[in-house]
Backbone as numpy.savetxt, mean C-alpha at the origin, in Angstrom:
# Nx Ny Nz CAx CAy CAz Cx Cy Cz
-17.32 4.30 -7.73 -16.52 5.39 -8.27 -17.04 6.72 -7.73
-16.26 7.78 -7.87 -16.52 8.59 -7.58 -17.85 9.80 -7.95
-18.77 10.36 -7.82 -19.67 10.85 -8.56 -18.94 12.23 -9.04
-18.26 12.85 -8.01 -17.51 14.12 -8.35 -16.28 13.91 -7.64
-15.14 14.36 -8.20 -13.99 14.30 -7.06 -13.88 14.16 -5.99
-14.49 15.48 -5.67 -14.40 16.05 -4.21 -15.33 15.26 -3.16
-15.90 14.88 -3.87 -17.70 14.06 -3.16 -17.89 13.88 -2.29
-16.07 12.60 -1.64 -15.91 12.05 -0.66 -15.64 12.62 0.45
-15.12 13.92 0.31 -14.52 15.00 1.20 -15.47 15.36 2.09
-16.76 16.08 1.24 -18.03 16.61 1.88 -19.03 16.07 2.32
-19.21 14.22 2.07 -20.46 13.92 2.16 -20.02 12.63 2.78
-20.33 12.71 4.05 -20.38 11.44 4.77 -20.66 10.35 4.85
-22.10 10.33 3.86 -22.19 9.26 3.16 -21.52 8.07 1.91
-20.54 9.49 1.24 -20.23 9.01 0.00 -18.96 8.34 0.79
-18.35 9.19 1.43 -17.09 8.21 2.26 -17.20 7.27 2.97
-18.38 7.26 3.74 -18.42 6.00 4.01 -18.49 4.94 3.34
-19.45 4.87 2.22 -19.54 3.67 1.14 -17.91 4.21 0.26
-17.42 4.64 0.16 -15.46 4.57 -0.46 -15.27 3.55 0.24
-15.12 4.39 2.30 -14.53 3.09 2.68 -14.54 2.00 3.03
-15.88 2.03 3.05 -16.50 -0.19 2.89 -15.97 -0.81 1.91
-15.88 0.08 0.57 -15.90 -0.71 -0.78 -14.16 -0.32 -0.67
-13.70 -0.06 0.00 -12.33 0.15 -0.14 -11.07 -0.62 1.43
-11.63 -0.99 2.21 -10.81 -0.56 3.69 -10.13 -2.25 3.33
-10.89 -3.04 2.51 -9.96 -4.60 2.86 -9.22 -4.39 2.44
-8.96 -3.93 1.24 -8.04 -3.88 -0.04 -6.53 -2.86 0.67
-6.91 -1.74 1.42 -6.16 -0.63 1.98 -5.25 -1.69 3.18
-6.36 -2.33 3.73 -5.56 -2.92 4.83 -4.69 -4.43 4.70
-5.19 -4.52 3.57 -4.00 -6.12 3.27 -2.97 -5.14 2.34
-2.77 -4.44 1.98 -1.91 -3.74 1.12 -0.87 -3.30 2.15
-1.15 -2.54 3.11 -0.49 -2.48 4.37 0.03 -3.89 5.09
-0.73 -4.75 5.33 -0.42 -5.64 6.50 0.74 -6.51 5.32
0.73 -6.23 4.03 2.01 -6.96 3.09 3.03 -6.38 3.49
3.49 -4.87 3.84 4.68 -4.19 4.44 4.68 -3.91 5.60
3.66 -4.34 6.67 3.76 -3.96 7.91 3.37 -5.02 8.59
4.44 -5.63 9.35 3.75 -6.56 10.51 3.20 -6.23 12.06
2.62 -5.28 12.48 2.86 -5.01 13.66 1.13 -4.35 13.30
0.34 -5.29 13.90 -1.27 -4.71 13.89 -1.58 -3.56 14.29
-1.22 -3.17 15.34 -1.20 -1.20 15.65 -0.79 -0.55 14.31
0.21 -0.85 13.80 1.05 0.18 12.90 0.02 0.00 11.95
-0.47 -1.07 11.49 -1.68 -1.41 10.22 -3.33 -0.55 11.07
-3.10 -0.72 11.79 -4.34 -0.34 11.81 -4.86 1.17 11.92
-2.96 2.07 12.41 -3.15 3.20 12.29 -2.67 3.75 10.96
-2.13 3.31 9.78 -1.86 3.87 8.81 -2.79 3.28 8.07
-3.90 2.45 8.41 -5.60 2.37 7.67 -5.69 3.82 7.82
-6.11 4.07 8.86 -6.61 5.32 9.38 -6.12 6.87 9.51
-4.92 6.37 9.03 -3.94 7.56 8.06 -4.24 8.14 6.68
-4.69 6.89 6.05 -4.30 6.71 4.67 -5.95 7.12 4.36
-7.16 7.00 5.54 -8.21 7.21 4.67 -8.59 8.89 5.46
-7.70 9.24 6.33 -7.68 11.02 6.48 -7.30 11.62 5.13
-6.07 10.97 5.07 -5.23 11.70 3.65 -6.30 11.50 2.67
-7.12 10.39 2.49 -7.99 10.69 1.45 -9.34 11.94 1.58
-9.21 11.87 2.48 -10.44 13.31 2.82 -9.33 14.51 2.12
-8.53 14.43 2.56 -7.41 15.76 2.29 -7.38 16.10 0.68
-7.13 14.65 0.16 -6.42 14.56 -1.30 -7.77 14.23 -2.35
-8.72 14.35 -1.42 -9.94 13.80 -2.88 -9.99 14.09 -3.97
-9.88 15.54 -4.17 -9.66 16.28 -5.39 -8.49 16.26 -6.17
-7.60 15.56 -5.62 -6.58 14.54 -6.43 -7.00 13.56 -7.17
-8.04 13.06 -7.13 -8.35 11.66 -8.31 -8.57 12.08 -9.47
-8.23 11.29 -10.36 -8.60 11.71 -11.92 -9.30 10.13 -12.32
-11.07 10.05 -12.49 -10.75 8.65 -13.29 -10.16 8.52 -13.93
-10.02 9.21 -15.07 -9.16 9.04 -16.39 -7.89 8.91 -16.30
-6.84 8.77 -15.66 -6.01 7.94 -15.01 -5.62 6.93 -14.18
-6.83 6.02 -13.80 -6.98 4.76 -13.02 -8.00 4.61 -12.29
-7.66 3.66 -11.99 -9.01 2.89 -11.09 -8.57 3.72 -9.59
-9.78 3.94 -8.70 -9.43 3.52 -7.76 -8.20 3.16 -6.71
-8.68 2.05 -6.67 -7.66 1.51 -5.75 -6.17 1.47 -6.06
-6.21 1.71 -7.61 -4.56 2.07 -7.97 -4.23 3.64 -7.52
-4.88 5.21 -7.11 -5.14 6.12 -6.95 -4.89 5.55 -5.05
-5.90 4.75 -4.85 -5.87 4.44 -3.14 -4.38 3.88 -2.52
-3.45 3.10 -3.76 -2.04 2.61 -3.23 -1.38 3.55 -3.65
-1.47 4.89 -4.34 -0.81 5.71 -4.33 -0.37 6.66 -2.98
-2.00 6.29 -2.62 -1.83 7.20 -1.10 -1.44 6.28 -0.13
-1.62 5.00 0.10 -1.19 4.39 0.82 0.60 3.98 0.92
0.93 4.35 -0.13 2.30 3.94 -0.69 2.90 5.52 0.14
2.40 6.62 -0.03 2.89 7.85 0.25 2.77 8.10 1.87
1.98 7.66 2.17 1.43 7.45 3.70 2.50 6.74 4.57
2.58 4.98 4.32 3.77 4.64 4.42 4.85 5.31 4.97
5.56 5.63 3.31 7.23 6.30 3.43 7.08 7.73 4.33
6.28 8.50 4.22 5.64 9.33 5.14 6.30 8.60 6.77
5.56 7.75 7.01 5.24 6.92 8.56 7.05 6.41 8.55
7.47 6.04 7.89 8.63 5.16 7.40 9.83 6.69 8.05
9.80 7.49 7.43 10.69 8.48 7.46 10.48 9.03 9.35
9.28 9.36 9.49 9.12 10.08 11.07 9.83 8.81 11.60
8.88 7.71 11.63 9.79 6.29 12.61 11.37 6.41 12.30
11.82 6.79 11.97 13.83 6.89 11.26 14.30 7.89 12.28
12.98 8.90 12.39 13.71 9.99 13.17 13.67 9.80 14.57
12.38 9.47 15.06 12.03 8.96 16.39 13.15 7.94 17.13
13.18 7.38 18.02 13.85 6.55 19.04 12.90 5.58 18.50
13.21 3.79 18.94 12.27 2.95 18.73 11.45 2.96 19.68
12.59 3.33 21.11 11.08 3.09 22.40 10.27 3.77 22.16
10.49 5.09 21.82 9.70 6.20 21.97 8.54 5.76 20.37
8.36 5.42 19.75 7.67 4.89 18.02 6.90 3.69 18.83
7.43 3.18 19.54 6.48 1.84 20.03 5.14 2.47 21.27
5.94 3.68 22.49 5.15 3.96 22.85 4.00 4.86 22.52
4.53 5.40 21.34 3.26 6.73 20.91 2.33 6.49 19.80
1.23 7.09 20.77 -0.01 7.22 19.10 -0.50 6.08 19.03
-0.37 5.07 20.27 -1.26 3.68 20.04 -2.48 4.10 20.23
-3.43 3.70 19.98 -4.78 3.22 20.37 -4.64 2.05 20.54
-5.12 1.53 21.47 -5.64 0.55 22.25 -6.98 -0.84 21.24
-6.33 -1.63 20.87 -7.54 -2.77 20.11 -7.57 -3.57 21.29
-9.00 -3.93 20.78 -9.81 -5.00 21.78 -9.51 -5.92 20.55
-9.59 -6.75 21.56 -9.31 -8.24 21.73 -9.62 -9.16 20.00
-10.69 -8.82 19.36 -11.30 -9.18 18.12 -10.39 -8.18 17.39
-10.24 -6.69 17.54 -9.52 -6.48 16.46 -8.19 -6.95 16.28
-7.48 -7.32 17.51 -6.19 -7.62 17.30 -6.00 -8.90 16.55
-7.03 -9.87 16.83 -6.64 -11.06 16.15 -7.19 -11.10 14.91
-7.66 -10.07 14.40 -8.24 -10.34 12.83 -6.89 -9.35 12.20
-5.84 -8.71 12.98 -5.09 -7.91 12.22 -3.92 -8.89 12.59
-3.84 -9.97 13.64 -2.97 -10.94 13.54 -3.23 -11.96 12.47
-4.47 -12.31 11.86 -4.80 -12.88 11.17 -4.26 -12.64 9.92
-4.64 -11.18 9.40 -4.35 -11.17 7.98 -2.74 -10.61 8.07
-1.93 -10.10 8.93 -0.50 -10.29 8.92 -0.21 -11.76 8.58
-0.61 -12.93 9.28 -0.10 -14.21 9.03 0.16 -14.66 7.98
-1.20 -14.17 7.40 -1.81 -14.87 5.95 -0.83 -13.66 4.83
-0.09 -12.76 5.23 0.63 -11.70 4.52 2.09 -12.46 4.40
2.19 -13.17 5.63 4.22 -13.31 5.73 4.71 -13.91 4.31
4.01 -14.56 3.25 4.89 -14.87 1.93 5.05 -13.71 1.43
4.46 -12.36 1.51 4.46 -11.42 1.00 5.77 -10.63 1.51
5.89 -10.68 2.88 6.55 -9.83 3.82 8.14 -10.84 2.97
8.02 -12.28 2.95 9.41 -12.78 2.86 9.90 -12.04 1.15
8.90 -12.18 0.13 8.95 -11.60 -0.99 9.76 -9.90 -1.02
8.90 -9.37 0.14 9.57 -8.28 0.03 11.13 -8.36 0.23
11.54 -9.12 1.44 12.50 -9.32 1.99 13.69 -9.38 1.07
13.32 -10.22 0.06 14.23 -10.96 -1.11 14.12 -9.56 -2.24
13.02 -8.71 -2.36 13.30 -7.98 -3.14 14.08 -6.48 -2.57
14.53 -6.51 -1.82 15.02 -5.20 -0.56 16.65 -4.71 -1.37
17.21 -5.44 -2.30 18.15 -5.35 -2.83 17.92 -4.75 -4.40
17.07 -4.19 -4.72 16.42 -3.77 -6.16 16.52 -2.17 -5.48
16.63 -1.76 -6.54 16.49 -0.23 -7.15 14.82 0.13 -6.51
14.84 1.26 -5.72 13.43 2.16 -5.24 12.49 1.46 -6.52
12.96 2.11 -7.29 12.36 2.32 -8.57 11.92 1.06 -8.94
12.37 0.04 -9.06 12.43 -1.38 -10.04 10.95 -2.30 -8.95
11.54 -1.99 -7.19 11.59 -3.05 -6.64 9.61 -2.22 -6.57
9.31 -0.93 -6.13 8.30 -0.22 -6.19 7.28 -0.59 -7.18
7.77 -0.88 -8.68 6.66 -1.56 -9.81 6.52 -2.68 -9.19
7.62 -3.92 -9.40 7.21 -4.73 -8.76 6.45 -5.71 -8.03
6.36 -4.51 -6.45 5.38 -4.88 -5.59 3.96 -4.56 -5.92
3.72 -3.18 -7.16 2.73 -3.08 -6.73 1.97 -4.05 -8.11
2.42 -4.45 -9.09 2.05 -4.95 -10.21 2.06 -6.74 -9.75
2.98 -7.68 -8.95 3.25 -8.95 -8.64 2.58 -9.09 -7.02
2.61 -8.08 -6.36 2.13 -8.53 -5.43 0.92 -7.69 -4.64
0.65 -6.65 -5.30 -1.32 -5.86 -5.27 -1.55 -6.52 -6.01
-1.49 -7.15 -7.79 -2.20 -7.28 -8.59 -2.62 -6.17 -9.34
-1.87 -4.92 -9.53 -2.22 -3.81 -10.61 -1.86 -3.86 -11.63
-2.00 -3.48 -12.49 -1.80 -3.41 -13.78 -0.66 -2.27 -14.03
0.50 -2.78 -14.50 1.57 -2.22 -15.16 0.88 -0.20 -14.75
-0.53 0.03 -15.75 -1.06 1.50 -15.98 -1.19 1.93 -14.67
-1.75 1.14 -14.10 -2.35 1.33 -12.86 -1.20 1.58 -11.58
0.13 0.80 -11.96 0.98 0.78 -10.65 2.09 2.34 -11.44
2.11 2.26 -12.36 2.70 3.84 -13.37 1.89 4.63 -12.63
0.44 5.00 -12.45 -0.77 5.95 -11.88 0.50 6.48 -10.40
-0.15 4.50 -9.46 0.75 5.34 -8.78 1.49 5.77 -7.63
2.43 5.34 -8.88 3.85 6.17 -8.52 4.15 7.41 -9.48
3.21 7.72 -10.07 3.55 9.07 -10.56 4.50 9.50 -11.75
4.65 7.74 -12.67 5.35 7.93 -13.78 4.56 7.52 -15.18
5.43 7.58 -16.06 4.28 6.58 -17.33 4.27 5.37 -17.27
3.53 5.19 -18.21 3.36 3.60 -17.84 4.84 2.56 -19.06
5.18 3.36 -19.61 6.19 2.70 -20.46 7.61 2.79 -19.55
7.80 4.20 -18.54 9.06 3.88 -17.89 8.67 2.33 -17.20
7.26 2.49 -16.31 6.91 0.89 -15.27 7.17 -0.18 -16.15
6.78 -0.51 -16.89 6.94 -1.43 -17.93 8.36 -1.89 -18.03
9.33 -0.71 -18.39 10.89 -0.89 -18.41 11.24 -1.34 -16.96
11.14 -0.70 -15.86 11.55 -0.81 -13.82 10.82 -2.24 -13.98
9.77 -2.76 -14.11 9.30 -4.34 -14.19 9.98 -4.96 -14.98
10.49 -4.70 -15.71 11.50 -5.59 -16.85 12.58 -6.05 -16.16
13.11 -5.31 -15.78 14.48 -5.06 -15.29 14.55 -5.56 -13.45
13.70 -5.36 -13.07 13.04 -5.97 -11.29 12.65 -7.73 -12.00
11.83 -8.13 -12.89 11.41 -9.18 -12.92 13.17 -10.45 -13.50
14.09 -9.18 -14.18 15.05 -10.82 -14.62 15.92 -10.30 -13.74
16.09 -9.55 -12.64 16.73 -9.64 -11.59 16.50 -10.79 -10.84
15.85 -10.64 -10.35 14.60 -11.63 -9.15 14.47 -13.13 -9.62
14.78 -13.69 -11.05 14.78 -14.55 -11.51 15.72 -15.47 -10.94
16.88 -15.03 -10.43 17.84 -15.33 -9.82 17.82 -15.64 -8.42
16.50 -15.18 -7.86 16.51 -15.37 -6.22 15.25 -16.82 -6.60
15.35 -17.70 -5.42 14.90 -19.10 -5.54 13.46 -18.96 -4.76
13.25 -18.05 -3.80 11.75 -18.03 -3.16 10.90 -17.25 -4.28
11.46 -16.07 -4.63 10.35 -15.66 -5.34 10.16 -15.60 -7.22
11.24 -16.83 -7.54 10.72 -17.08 -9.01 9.91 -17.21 -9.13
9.12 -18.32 -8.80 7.42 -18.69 -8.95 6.50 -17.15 -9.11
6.64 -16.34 -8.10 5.81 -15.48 -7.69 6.12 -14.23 -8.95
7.49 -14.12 -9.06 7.23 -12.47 -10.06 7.21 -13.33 -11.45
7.13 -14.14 -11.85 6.94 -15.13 -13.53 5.29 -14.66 -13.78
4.49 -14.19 -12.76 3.18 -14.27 -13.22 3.21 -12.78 -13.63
């Protein structure tokens, strides 16, 4: 946790131990909406600038962590989501790569693989309300807690509660992912 808000911002140390104790969690959270290992590996590295930026945005007393960390990663995203809309595709495929060697690519082919029930989940939920399909993912398929996926997206936790209600007996109706939103 944090010792002071800001902590991570100023002290190189403290960010570094954030992002050890934080970068798996950031990057399977990503590689669930992104298949394309470049794109994961640069909106890792998006998402933990924005946290230098936004440190003084955390409140413990409104969540953990990593529910605070998919807030930014969630914002980062639609962020990345919106420029790619505007861009050309050639032109989004050729820019802003960095270059992975050989080990990183196949450990970010790896955990994409091990992501695709997630990616098909999403797929099936693409027909839900921003709102509904957003609790959702982050409560059935991060594993947050109702409070925690309310944190954030920036609402209470009794509207999430209602958008999960209403996302979960939707979805009841689709045949891949009953099993998965019942938990």
């Amino acid at each position: 946790m944090f010792r002071r808000q800001a902590e991570i911002a100023t002290d190189p140390v403290a960010f570094e131990a954030f992002y050890r104790r934080h970068v798996d969690a950031v990057t399977r959270f990503l590689a669930r909406r992104v298949d394309d290992p470049h794109m994961v590996a640069d909106l890792v590295a998006e998402v933990f600038m924005a946290v230098l930026d936004s440190a003084h945005t955390y409140r413990a007393g409104r969540g953990t962590e990593i529910a605070w960390l998919c807030g930014v990663a969630s914002n980062t995203l639609s962020a990345e989501r919106r420029r790619a809309f505007k861009e050309s595709r050639l032109t989004n495929r050729m820019s802003g790569r960095r270059p992975l060697d050989a080990d990183d690519l196949a450990r970010l082919e790896e955990r994409i693989d091990a992501e695709r029930k997630a990616r098909q989940i999403f797929t099936a939920m693409a027909d839900l309300p921003e709102g509904e399909r957003a609790v959702l993912e982050l409560v059935v398929i991060d594993q947050l807690t109702v409070t925690e996926a309310a944190m954030a997206l920036g609402i209470r936790p009794g509207n999430a509660k209602v958008r999960l209600h209403r996302a979960r007996r939707k979805m009841r109706e689709v045949p891949l992912v009953r099993e998965e939103t019942s938990r």
